[in-house]
Amino acid sequence: MTQPTEGNDALSRALQRLPTDIEPPHDLWPGVAAAIARERRPQRASVWAMRIAAGLVCVAIGTGLGYGLFRGPATGPGVGPSQEAINTWLVKPVMMDAGYQKARMQLASEFFRRIADLPANDRARVQKGLKQIEDGLRELNDALKSHPDSVLLQQLVLGAYQQELEYMQNVASLTQTVSEQTQT
Amino acid sequence: MNSPDVSGRKARLYTALLLLAATTAFAGETVDERQPATARGTVEVSNVAGTITVRGTSREEVHVTGELGSKARLEFSVEGARTIVKVVLPKSSNSGSTDLDVEVPNGSDLTVSGVSIDIDVTDVHGRLDLQTISGEVQAEGFDRDVRINTVSGDINLRGNKGSAVANIASTSGNIEIKNMGGDANATSVSGDLNLRLTSVGRSRLRTTSGTITLYGELTKDARVDSETVSGDINFYLGGSRDGDYEIATAVGEISNCFGPEPTSHRYGPGEELKFSQGSTSASLRAKTLSGDISLCKE
């Protein structure tokens, strides 16, 4: 089985492709600066969006492969929740392409299917953990709306989406392993 | 090539040996069983609820003691270099807490898993793979790679000052790692990460809201990456502290006890600090949205 660290490698590769700095704008008089910013921002945001989406697709695929999601239908107890139910938990992804969203939804479906078999207290703790990650993502996305050119925020958003994927994979993997090793 | 008769006899012999090596104890019984095991084999222990305490010894045997919970039974078998100790409950039964003490050869690789169990491992020097849904995990005196995964419950690791690789994950528990060198990767959503390492190699530390604290000396090719959304990050570094530093907050503050002062972002809140000292290829990166970051001498 592929090790979870492959997701980390994918992230590392994606991060290596990111610029470590962005040239600050020149000190032009405010009117000209604003006009340039109006033209440049969407372009830069678009480039960043593509880079982040590409990075996360790598992470999602790496994480998904690590868990074996793309090898065939999942087996085991429990019935997966509907996409609508999952969407009530997860922050609506911004700037992400269909490949990433599909991988994320598959992982989330497996995550919720697995935790359905946990004792109620543990399930509540796991759900609370996911909610905290989603709250963090929401906070980051809000900050990014205010500062769309911030490289730092882009990187933090990327990291938070990766943490979300790793968390769901980790919990699903843990519950599956424990279930297999303790069952009759 | 063996004739069918010889193969059949061998198969019957192996089956008989396997049966001899496997024992079963039943619900409510006191357990005190031992079986020979290889010095560097694999021991797998699982339990649904209760505790698992494992201690490494110099003897080449696995010794299991404890008392089984109601409805529980114990399967204890040896297959070559692999020893399995398993507490089994009937399907759909969550009752019956079992406390097990297991002695294993101290060179064993050890796997422990359970649903609601506390795990305590001492002096086992092979690879450790410890997983529990809820419960605390402690490991002391380990030398090699450690993987620990838990949803809730704290994790406490104390190494032998040797170089190891630790991959630790918890949802809400605190993670503490002491007396270990090498690579420490730890992640928690809301728990704190406290690491006191003898040397710091490659380390990836991440929380959502928990605080990250790292004490240690960077190796020449160290690579430390840490990230939080709202948690603080504190580094206390010993030795020369040579390396490339890249630290940034989107909202929070940065304090530095050595090297230059942080600067404010030119556009928007937050601070950043970038500097290099010495000539090693070590690097330390830290990022947070709203937490504070501090960099100090150990």
Tab-separated table of C-alpha atoms in Angstrom:
chain	number	residue	atom	x	y	z
A	1	MET	CA	0.000	0.000	0.000
A	2	THR	CA	1.237	3.431	-0.813
A	3	GLN	CA	2.394	5.367	2.221
A	4	PRO	CA	0.618	8.600	3.254
A	5	THR	CA	3.881	10.483	2.878
A	6	GLU	CA	3.306	10.474	-0.874
A	7	GLY	CA	0.742	13.207	-0.280
A	8	ASN	CA	3.445	15.180	1.503
A	9	ASP	CA	5.828	14.627	-1.387
A	10	ALA	CA	3.191	15.870	-3.788
A	11	LEU	CA	2.745	18.964	-1.657
A	12	SER	CA	6.478	19.510	-1.494
A	13	ARG	CA	6.709	19.291	-5.258
A	14	ALA	CA	3.783	21.673	-5.622
A	15	LEU	CA	5.293	24.105	-3.142
A	16	GLN	CA	8.649	23.993	-4.889
A	17	ARG	CA	6.936	25.293	-7.993
A	18	LEU	CA	5.551	28.264	-6.101
A	19	PRO	CA	7.457	31.535	-6.100
A	20	THR	CA	8.893	32.366	-2.717
A	21	ASP	CA	8.342	36.060	-3.195
A	22	ILE	CA	6.340	38.502	-5.218
A	23	GLU	CA	7.831	41.760	-6.341
A	24	PRO	CA	6.122	44.623	-4.544
A	25	PRO	CA	4.495	47.203	-6.804
A	26	HIS	CA	6.465	50.321	-7.652
A	27	ASP	CA	5.737	53.528	-5.783
A	28	LEU	CA	3.564	55.125	-8.399
A	29	TRP	CA	1.048	57.816	-7.661
A	30	PRO	CA	-2.132	56.273	-6.295
A	31	GLY	CA	-4.288	56.672	-9.424
A	32	VAL	CA	-1.823	54.877	-11.672
A	33	ALA	CA	-1.119	52.224	-9.018
A	34	ALA	CA	-4.847	51.563	-8.615
A	35	ALA	CA	-5.307	51.274	-12.381
A	36	ILE	CA	-2.393	48.843	-12.671
A	37	ALA	CA	-3.656	46.868	-9.705
A	38	ARG	CA	-7.089	46.581	-11.325
A	39	GLU	CA	-5.506	45.074	-14.402
A	40	ARG	CA	-2.930	42.918	-12.665
A	41	ARG	CA	-4.835	41.452	-9.767
A	42	PRO	CA	-7.220	39.181	-11.623
A	43	GLN	CA	-4.329	37.893	-13.694
A	44	ARG	CA	-2.171	37.128	-10.659
A	45	ALA	CA	-5.034	35.634	-8.722
A	46	SER	CA	-5.788	33.461	-11.710
A	47	VAL	CA	-2.183	32.242	-11.914
A	48	TRP	CA	-2.211	31.520	-8.211
A	49	ALA	CA	-5.554	29.807	-8.449
A	50	MET	CA	-4.188	27.496	-11.108
A	51	ARG	CA	-1.051	26.778	-9.092
A	52	ILE	CA	-2.975	26.062	-5.921
A	53	ALA	CA	-5.503	23.930	-7.733
A	54	ALA	CA	-2.706	21.990	-9.437
A	55	GLY	CA	-0.908	21.514	-6.144
A	56	LEU	CA	-4.037	20.302	-4.413
A	57	VAL	CA	-4.961	17.918	-7.187
A	58	CYS	CA	-1.520	16.351	-6.665
A	59	VAL	CA	-2.152	16.215	-2.928
A	60	ALA	CA	-5.682	14.866	-3.317
A	61	ILE	CA	-4.624	12.208	-5.775
A	62	GLY	CA	-1.597	11.326	-3.654
A	63	THR	CA	-3.725	11.115	-0.521
A	64	GLY	CA	-6.469	9.221	-2.301
A	65	LEU	CA	-4.009	6.760	-3.772
A	66	GLY	CA	-2.457	6.385	-0.346
A	67	TYR	CA	-5.786	5.229	0.908
A	68	GLY	CA	-6.558	3.135	-2.131
A	69	LEU	CA	-9.637	5.118	-3.105
A	70	PHE	CA	-8.951	4.884	-6.766
A	71	ARG	CA	-8.361	1.154	-6.886
A	72	GLY	CA	-11.989	0.172	-6.880
A	73	PRO	CA	-15.133	0.320	-4.796
A	74	ALA	CA	-14.605	0.581	-1.058
A	75	THR	CA	-15.559	-2.367	1.065
A	76	GLY	CA	-16.684	-2.607	4.665
A	77	PRO	CA	-19.630	-1.712	6.804
A	78	GLY	CA	-21.672	1.440	6.721
A	79	VAL	CA	-23.343	3.408	3.989
A	80	GLY	CA	-21.798	6.602	2.673
A	81	PRO	CA	-23.657	9.859	3.284
A	82	SER	CA	-25.148	11.853	0.445
A	83	GLN	CA	-23.171	14.575	-1.265
A	84	GLU	CA	-25.602	17.126	0.177
A	85	ALA	CA	-24.895	15.893	3.708
A	86	ILE	CA	-21.141	16.094	3.123
A	87	ASN	CA	-21.465	19.601	1.739
A	88	THR	CA	-23.004	20.782	5.007
A	89	TRP	CA	-19.703	19.882	6.698
A	90	LEU	CA	-17.113	21.024	4.201
A	91	VAL	CA	-16.233	24.575	3.277
A	92	LYS	CA	-17.159	25.273	-0.312
A	93	PRO	CA	-13.870	25.083	-2.192
A	94	VAL	CA	-12.721	28.189	-3.968
A	95	MET	CA	-10.384	28.218	-6.959
A	96	MET	CA	-10.375	24.409	-7.161
A	97	ASP	CA	-10.886	22.404	-10.296
A	98	ALA	CA	-13.157	19.412	-10.836
A	99	GLY	CA	-10.375	16.846	-10.301
A	100	TYR	CA	-9.601	18.132	-6.847
A	101	GLN	CA	-13.265	18.417	-5.885
A	102	LYS	CA	-13.974	14.860	-7.016
A	103	ALA	CA	-11.045	13.447	-5.021
A	104	ARG	CA	-12.041	15.496	-1.972
A	105	MET	CA	-15.646	14.294	-2.164
A	106	GLN	CA	-14.579	10.634	-2.468
A	107	LEU	CA	-12.302	10.972	0.532
A	108	ALA	CA	-15.026	12.738	2.531
A	109	SER	CA	-17.555	10.051	1.640
A	110	GLU	CA	-15.193	7.323	2.889
A	111	PHE	CA	-14.402	9.379	6.005
A	112	PHE	CA	-18.081	9.744	6.978
A	113	ARG	CA	-18.808	6.108	6.147
A	114	ARG	CA	-15.990	4.965	8.423
A	115	ILE	CA	-16.769	7.203	11.388
A	116	ALA	CA	-20.411	6.082	11.340
A	117	ASP	CA	-19.182	2.897	13.059
A	118	LEU	CA	-17.343	4.714	15.854
A	119	PRO	CA	-18.724	4.978	19.393
A	120	ALA	CA	-20.832	8.154	19.678
A	121	ASN	CA	-18.302	10.036	21.846
A	122	ASP	CA	-15.431	9.344	19.489
A	123	ARG	CA	-17.512	10.195	16.450
A	124	ALA	CA	-18.383	13.536	18.060
A	125	ARG	CA	-14.688	14.235	18.698
A	126	VAL	CA	-13.766	13.420	15.126
A	127	GLN	CA	-16.551	15.634	13.804
A	128	LYS	CA	-15.449	18.421	16.118
A	129	GLY	CA	-11.920	18.113	14.736
A	130	LEU	CA	-13.184	18.389	11.184
A	131	LYS	CA	-15.309	21.393	12.123
A	132	GLN	CA	-12.242	23.124	13.586
A	133	ILE	CA	-10.328	22.532	10.365
A	134	GLU	CA	-13.255	23.880	8.331
A	135	ASP	CA	-13.511	26.925	10.612
A	136	GLY	CA	-9.818	27.552	10.026
A	137	LEU	CA	-10.301	27.225	6.268
A	138	ARG	CA	-13.217	29.645	6.400
A	139	GLU	CA	-11.076	32.118	8.333
A	140	LEU	CA	-8.271	31.778	5.798
A	141	ASN	CA	-10.597	32.140	2.814
A	142	ASP	CA	-12.084	35.289	4.344
A	143	ALA	CA	-8.594	36.722	4.879
A	144	LEU	CA	-7.701	35.837	1.299
A	145	LYS	CA	-10.731	37.718	0.005
A	146	SER	CA	-9.402	40.835	1.738
A	147	HIS	CA	-5.813	40.293	0.541
A	148	PRO	CA	-6.021	38.278	-2.683
A	149	ASP	CA	-2.378	38.944	-3.599
A	150	SER	CA	-0.910	37.653	-0.348
A	151	VAL	CA	1.515	34.815	-1.047
A	152	LEU	CA	1.478	33.880	2.633
A	153	LEU	CA	-2.298	33.487	2.676
A	154	GLN	CA	-2.221	31.464	-0.525
A	155	GLN	CA	0.302	29.117	1.054
A	156	LEU	CA	-1.696	28.869	4.281
A	157	VAL	CA	-4.859	28.057	2.328
A	158	LEU	CA	-2.974	25.370	0.433
A	159	GLY	CA	-1.662	23.967	3.727
A	160	ALA	CA	-5.118	23.995	5.313
A	161	TYR	CA	-6.711	22.157	2.389
A	162	GLN	CA	-3.923	19.621	2.590
A	163	GLN	CA	-4.483	19.215	6.324
A	164	GLU	CA	-8.180	18.631	5.685
A	165	LEU	CA	-7.396	15.848	3.208
A	166	GLU	CA	-4.791	14.274	5.463
A	167	TYR	CA	-7.137	14.434	8.428
A	168	MET	CA	-9.945	12.648	6.617
A	169	GLN	CA	-7.543	10.066	5.232
A	170	ASN	CA	-5.878	9.555	8.591
A	171	VAL	CA	-9.123	9.044	10.522
A	172	ALA	CA	-10.611	6.772	7.848
A	173	SER	CA	-7.422	4.724	7.759
A	174	LEU	CA	-7.250	4.532	11.566
A	175	THR	CA	-10.837	3.373	11.961
A	176	GLN	CA	-10.423	0.814	9.187
A	177	THR	CA	-7.200	-0.584	10.680
A	178	VAL	CA	-8.608	-0.769	14.195
A	179	SER	CA	-11.795	-2.358	12.932
A	180	GLU	CA	-9.889	-5.004	10.985
A	181	GLN	CA	-7.523	-5.825	13.819
A	182	THR	CA	-10.106	-6.045	16.571
A	183	GLN	CA	-12.951	-7.764	14.755
A	184	THR	CA	-13.762	-11.466	15.316
B	1	MET	CA	9.437	-31.791	-6.310
B	2	ASN	CA	7.565	-33.391	-3.392
B	3	SER	CA	5.089	-36.184	-4.033
B	4	PRO	CA	1.439	-35.474	-3.062
B	5	ASP	CA	1.852	-37.824	-0.068
B	6	VAL	CA	4.867	-35.908	1.286
B	7	SER	CA	3.187	-32.538	0.701
B	8	GLY	CA	0.057	-33.748	2.445
B	9	ARG	CA	2.031	-34.995	5.459
B	10	LYS	CA	3.884	-31.650	5.649
B	11	ALA	CA	0.645	-29.703	5.502
B	12	ARG	CA	-0.845	-31.828	8.314
B	13	LEU	CA	2.340	-31.386	10.359
B	14	TYR	CA	2.321	-27.588	9.912
B	15	THR	CA	-1.353	-27.438	10.863
B	16	ALA	CA	-0.687	-29.486	13.987
B	17	LEU	CA	2.276	-27.274	14.940
B	18	LEU	CA	0.193	-24.151	14.418
B	19	LEU	CA	-2.562	-25.514	16.622
B	20	LEU	CA	-0.036	-26.352	19.283
B	21	ALA	CA	1.294	-22.809	19.155
B	22	ALA	CA	-2.114	-21.150	19.388
B	23	THR	CA	-4.013	-20.858	22.644
B	24	THR	CA	-7.336	-19.368	23.536
B	25	ALA	CA	-8.575	-18.032	26.877
B	26	PHE	CA	-12.157	-17.142	27.628
B	27	ALA	CA	-14.255	-14.383	29.200
B	28	GLY	CA	-13.605	-13.486	32.805
B	29	GLU	CA	-10.512	-15.670	33.045
B	30	THR	CA	-7.206	-14.585	34.451
B	31	VAL	CA	-4.591	-14.910	31.766
B	32	ASP	CA	-0.977	-15.971	32.314
B	33	GLU	CA	0.432	-17.454	29.149
B	34	ARG	CA	3.799	-17.485	27.430
B	35	GLN	CA	5.107	-18.623	24.092
B	36	PRO	CA	8.597	-18.621	22.594
B	37	ALA	CA	9.286	-15.799	20.144
B	38	THR	CA	12.228	-14.689	18.022
B	39	ALA	CA	14.410	-11.853	19.289
B	40	ARG	CA	13.634	-9.565	16.368
B	41	GLY	CA	10.209	-10.702	15.305
B	42	THR	CA	6.919	-8.876	15.050
B	43	VAL	CA	4.379	-8.725	17.850
B	44	GLU	CA	0.821	-7.573	17.125
B	45	VAL	CA	-1.441	-6.784	20.067
B	46	SER	CA	-5.049	-5.662	19.783
B	47	ASN	CA	-7.799	-4.985	22.258
B	48	VAL	CA	-11.170	-3.268	22.014
B	49	ALA	CA	-11.367	-1.524	25.370
B	50	GLY	CA	-9.152	-1.265	28.436
B	51	THR	CA	-5.373	-1.008	28.545
B	52	ILE	CA	-2.389	-2.560	26.841
B	53	THR	CA	0.942	-2.319	28.617
B	54	VAL	CA	3.933	-3.683	26.745
B	55	ARG	CA	7.436	-4.065	28.135
B	56	GLY	CA	10.549	-5.176	26.304
B	57	THR	CA	12.709	-7.830	27.992
B	58	SER	CA	15.858	-9.747	27.068
B	59	ARG	CA	13.955	-13.057	27.032
B	60	GLU	CA	12.981	-14.670	23.736
B	61	GLU	CA	9.338	-15.145	24.602
B	62	VAL	CA	6.047	-13.306	24.680
B	63	HIS	CA	4.376	-13.396	28.078
B	64	VAL	CA	0.770	-12.240	28.436
B	65	THR	CA	-0.925	-11.584	31.763
B	66	GLY	CA	-4.171	-9.862	32.674
B	67	GLU	CA	-7.835	-10.429	33.176
B	68	LEU	CA	-10.317	-10.712	30.370
B	69	GLY	CA	-13.468	-8.650	30.429
B	70	SER	CA	-16.897	-10.225	30.327
B	71	LYS	CA	-17.644	-11.677	26.884
B	72	ALA	CA	-14.016	-11.302	25.805
B	73	ARG	CA	-11.683	-14.084	24.757
B	74	LEU	CA	-7.961	-14.040	24.027
B	75	GLU	CA	-6.284	-15.420	20.948
B	76	PHE	CA	-2.551	-15.911	21.372
B	77	SER	CA	-0.624	-17.465	18.511
B	78	VAL	CA	2.851	-17.631	17.025
B	79	GLU	CA	3.393	-18.061	13.315
B	80	GLY	CA	7.111	-18.069	12.567
B	81	ALA	CA	8.476	-14.659	13.562
B	82	ARG	CA	5.003	-13.208	14.013
B	83	THR	CA	3.206	-13.286	17.346
B	84	ILE	CA	-0.435	-12.264	17.604
B	85	VAL	CA	-2.147	-11.345	20.874
B	86	LYS	CA	-5.742	-10.460	20.257
B	87	VAL	CA	-8.646	-9.752	22.577
B	88	VAL	CA	-11.815	-10.644	20.736
B	89	LEU	CA	-15.354	-9.556	21.547
B	90	PRO	CA	-18.471	-10.997	19.942
B	91	LYS	CA	-19.782	-8.909	17.076
B	92	SER	CA	-21.982	-5.981	18.121
B	93	SER	CA	-20.652	-6.170	21.658
B	94	ASN	CA	-18.800	-3.233	23.136
B	95	SER	CA	-18.843	-4.479	26.708
B	96	GLY	CA	-15.911	-5.963	28.535
B	97	SER	CA	-12.851	-3.955	29.284
B	98	THR	CA	-9.650	-5.998	29.303
B	99	ASP	CA	-6.326	-4.956	30.799
B	100	LEU	CA	-3.353	-6.761	29.317
B	101	ASP	CA	0.323	-6.750	30.290
B	102	VAL	CA	2.536	-8.112	27.576
B	103	GLU	CA	6.274	-8.765	27.747
B	104	VAL	CA	8.017	-9.072	24.418
B	105	PRO	CA	11.633	-9.511	23.237
B	106	ASN	CA	13.035	-5.986	23.323
B	107	GLY	CA	14.177	-6.109	19.685
B	108	SER	CA	10.645	-6.723	18.430
B	109	ASP	CA	8.705	-4.610	15.989
B	110	LEU	CA	5.458	-3.839	17.768
B	111	THR	CA	1.968	-3.069	16.501
B	112	VAL	CA	-0.738	-2.161	18.998
B	113	SER	CA	-4.279	-1.202	18.058
B	114	GLY	CA	-7.581	-0.702	19.805
B	115	VAL	CA	-10.784	1.280	19.988
B	116	SER	CA	-10.902	2.696	23.520
B	117	ILE	CA	-7.571	1.702	24.992
B	118	ASP	CA	-4.675	3.343	26.733
B	119	ILE	CA	-1.341	2.144	25.392
B	120	ASP	CA	1.889	2.142	27.395
B	121	VAL	CA	5.088	0.813	25.815
B	122	THR	CA	8.494	0.645	27.534
B	123	ASP	CA	11.885	-0.524	26.290
B	124	VAL	CA	10.813	-1.943	22.969
B	125	HIS	CA	13.534	-1.055	20.483
B	126	GLY	CA	12.050	-2.181	17.178
B	127	ARG	CA	9.574	-0.199	15.091
B	128	LEU	CA	6.467	0.933	16.943
B	129	ASP	CA	3.067	1.334	15.313
B	130	LEU	CA	0.482	2.350	17.909
B	131	GLN	CA	-3.099	3.186	17.026
B	132	THR	CA	-6.115	3.838	19.190
B	133	ILE	CA	-9.323	5.718	18.549
B	134	SER	CA	-9.561	7.143	22.040
B	135	GLY	CA	-7.057	6.725	24.812
B	136	GLU	CA	-3.648	7.920	25.862
B	137	VAL	CA	-0.468	6.645	24.310
B	138	GLN	CA	2.908	6.551	26.054
B	139	ALA	CA	6.141	5.119	24.728
B	140	GLU	CA	9.456	5.244	26.492
B	141	GLY	CA	12.899	3.973	25.628
B	142	PHE	CA	12.370	3.485	21.910
B	143	ASP	CA	15.204	3.609	19.394
B	144	ARG	CA	13.650	3.292	15.994
B	145	ASP	CA	10.760	4.554	13.908
B	146	VAL	CA	7.533	5.338	15.668
B	147	ARG	CA	4.103	5.852	14.199
B	148	ILE	CA	1.240	6.861	16.460
B	149	ASN	CA	-2.275	7.729	15.478
B	150	THR	CA	-5.115	8.623	17.824
B	151	VAL	CA	-8.294	10.638	17.669
B	152	SER	CA	-8.374	11.833	21.244
B	153	GLY	CA	-6.049	11.355	24.145
B	154	ASP	CA	-2.589	12.685	24.750
B	155	ILE	CA	0.568	11.210	23.305
B	156	ASN	CA	3.804	11.156	25.305
B	157	LEU	CA	7.032	9.893	23.815
B	158	ARG	CA	10.380	9.677	25.497
B	159	GLY	CA	13.213	8.288	23.413
B	160	ASN	CA	16.709	7.016	24.133
B	161	LYS	CA	18.458	10.107	22.715
B	162	GLY	CA	18.991	8.095	19.538
B	163	SER	CA	18.035	9.101	16.028
B	164	ALA	CA	14.535	8.014	15.076
B	165	VAL	CA	11.685	8.992	12.813
B	166	ALA	CA	8.424	9.794	14.567
B	167	ASN	CA	5.170	10.299	12.670
B	168	ILE	CA	2.529	11.313	15.154
B	169	ALA	CA	-1.074	12.383	14.583
B	170	SER	CA	-3.854	13.273	16.976
B	171	THR	CA	-7.123	15.114	16.568
B	172	SER	CA	-7.563	16.747	19.917
B	173	GLY	CA	-4.825	15.380	22.150
B	174	ASN	CA	-1.573	17.065	23.110
B	175	ILE	CA	1.610	15.579	21.705
B	176	GLU	CA	4.842	15.614	23.675
B	177	ILE	CA	8.122	14.198	22.382
B	178	LYS	CA	11.274	14.223	24.508
B	179	ASN	CA	14.784	12.874	24.413
B	180	MET	CA	14.770	11.986	20.756
B	181	GLY	CA	16.887	13.067	17.794
B	182	GLY	CA	16.094	12.724	14.120
B	183	ASP	CA	12.896	13.501	12.279
B	184	ALA	CA	9.707	14.352	14.121
B	185	ASN	CA	6.529	14.943	12.167
B	186	ALA	CA	3.520	15.783	14.267
B	187	THR	CA	0.058	17.044	13.549
B	188	SER	CA	-2.907	17.828	15.732
B	189	VAL	CA	-6.031	19.845	15.105
B	190	SER	CA	-6.555	21.421	18.497
B	191	GLY	CA	-3.895	19.808	20.676
B	192	ASP	CA	-0.534	21.381	21.482
B	193	LEU	CA	2.752	20.034	20.146
B	194	ASN	CA	5.647	20.095	22.604
B	195	LEU	CA	8.936	18.760	21.317
B	196	ARG	CA	12.219	18.690	23.228
B	197	LEU	CA	14.595	17.076	20.806
B	198	THR	CA	18.294	16.371	21.216
B	199	SER	CA	18.758	17.298	17.553
B	200	VAL	CA	16.296	18.397	14.913
B	201	GLY	CA	16.462	16.935	11.412
B	202	ARG	CA	13.505	17.029	9.068
B	203	SER	CA	10.417	18.047	10.904
B	204	ARG	CA	6.947	18.949	9.767
B	205	LEU	CA	4.692	20.345	12.474
B	206	ARG	CA	1.146	21.413	11.916
B	207	THR	CA	-1.907	22.352	13.971
B	208	THR	CA	-5.085	24.285	13.370
B	209	SER	CA	-5.428	25.948	16.752
B	210	GLY	CA	-2.868	24.219	18.973
B	211	THR	CA	0.428	25.783	20.050
B	212	ILE	CA	3.678	24.420	18.601
B	213	THR	CA	6.770	24.519	20.832
B	214	LEU	CA	10.099	23.105	19.713
B	215	TYR	CA	13.311	22.917	21.726
B	216	GLY	CA	16.425	21.554	20.037
B	217	GLU	CA	19.524	22.042	17.963
B	218	LEU	CA	19.231	22.155	14.190
B	219	THR	CA	21.352	19.621	12.316
B	220	LYS	CA	23.387	20.939	9.365
B	221	ASP	CA	20.784	19.807	6.865
B	222	ALA	CA	17.744	20.327	9.079
B	223	ARG	CA	14.509	21.290	7.458
B	224	VAL	CA	11.794	22.414	9.823
B	225	ASP	CA	8.395	23.417	8.451
B	226	SER	CA	5.691	24.501	10.841
B	227	GLU	CA	2.272	25.888	10.221
B	228	THR	CA	-0.827	26.840	12.189
B	229	VAL	CA	-4.012	28.739	11.487
B	230	SER	CA	-4.526	30.347	14.882
B	231	GLY	CA	-2.003	28.662	17.171
B	232	ASP	CA	1.267	30.188	18.380
B	233	ILE	CA	4.653	28.821	17.334
B	234	ASN	CA	7.661	28.955	19.669
B	235	PHE	CA	11.206	27.865	18.847
B	236	TYR	CA	13.977	27.565	21.426
B	237	LEU	CA	17.123	26.673	19.534
B	238	GLY	CA	20.455	25.492	20.902
B	239	GLY	CA	23.874	25.171	19.274
B	240	SER	CA	25.063	27.547	16.575
B	241	ARG	CA	21.531	28.221	15.260
B	242	ASP	CA	23.020	28.490	11.762
B	243	GLY	CA	20.547	28.272	8.918
B	244	ASP	CA	18.012	30.082	6.746
B	245	TYR	CA	15.004	31.434	8.580
B	246	GLU	CA	11.732	32.319	6.904
B	247	ILE	CA	8.950	33.296	9.276
B	248	ALA	CA	5.682	35.046	8.526
B	249	THR	CA	2.370	35.831	10.137
B	250	ALA	CA	-0.705	37.163	8.370
B	251	VAL	CA	-2.050	38.899	11.460
B	252	GLY	CA	0.042	37.896	14.472
B	253	GLU	CA	3.359	39.170	15.787
B	254	ILE	CA	6.901	37.829	15.560
B	255	SER	CA	9.549	38.136	18.244
B	256	ASN	CA	13.192	37.242	17.765
B	257	CYS	CA	15.773	36.874	20.545
B	258	PHE	CA	18.664	36.594	18.088
B	259	GLY	CA	19.223	37.922	14.572
B	260	PRO	CA	17.334	40.829	13.033
B	261	GLU	CA	13.994	42.294	13.995
B	262	PRO	CA	10.870	41.323	12.060
B	263	THR	CA	9.354	43.790	9.637
B	264	SER	CA	5.716	44.635	9.050
B	265	HIS	CA	4.174	43.656	5.736
B	266	ARG	CA	4.153	46.627	3.469
B	267	TYR	CA	0.576	45.946	2.470
B	268	GLY	CA	-1.749	44.555	5.096
B	269	PRO	CA	-1.247	43.390	8.689
B	270	GLY	CA	1.170	40.794	9.962
B	271	GLU	CA	4.947	40.540	10.100
B	272	GLU	CA	7.754	38.699	8.404
B	273	LEU	CA	11.311	37.765	9.239
B	274	LYS	CA	13.843	36.414	6.769
B	275	PHE	CA	17.507	36.000	7.502
B	276	SER	CA	20.429	33.613	7.225
B	277	GLN	CA	23.310	32.978	9.549
B	278	GLY	CA	26.293	30.681	9.207
B	279	SER	CA	26.900	28.502	6.188
B	280	THR	CA	24.852	25.365	6.799
B	281	SER	CA	21.963	24.315	4.595
B	282	ALA	CA	19.565	24.098	7.536
B	283	SER	CA	16.247	25.848	7.087
B	284	LEU	CA	13.442	26.755	9.423
B	285	ARG	CA	10.101	27.975	8.157
B	286	ALA	CA	7.071	28.986	10.181
B	287	LYS	CA	3.751	30.393	9.039
B	288	THR	CA	0.535	31.291	10.787
B	289	LEU	CA	-2.581	33.270	10.095
B	290	SER	CA	-3.375	34.768	13.465
B	291	GLY	CA	-0.967	33.167	15.947
B	292	ASP	CA	2.267	34.707	17.192
B	293	ILE	CA	5.714	33.295	16.462
B	294	SER	CA	8.772	33.534	18.697
B	295	LEU	CA	12.371	32.566	18.040
B	296	CYS	CA	14.723	32.289	20.997
B	297	LYS	CA	17.895	30.662	22.294
B	298	GLU	CA	17.406	27.442	24.195
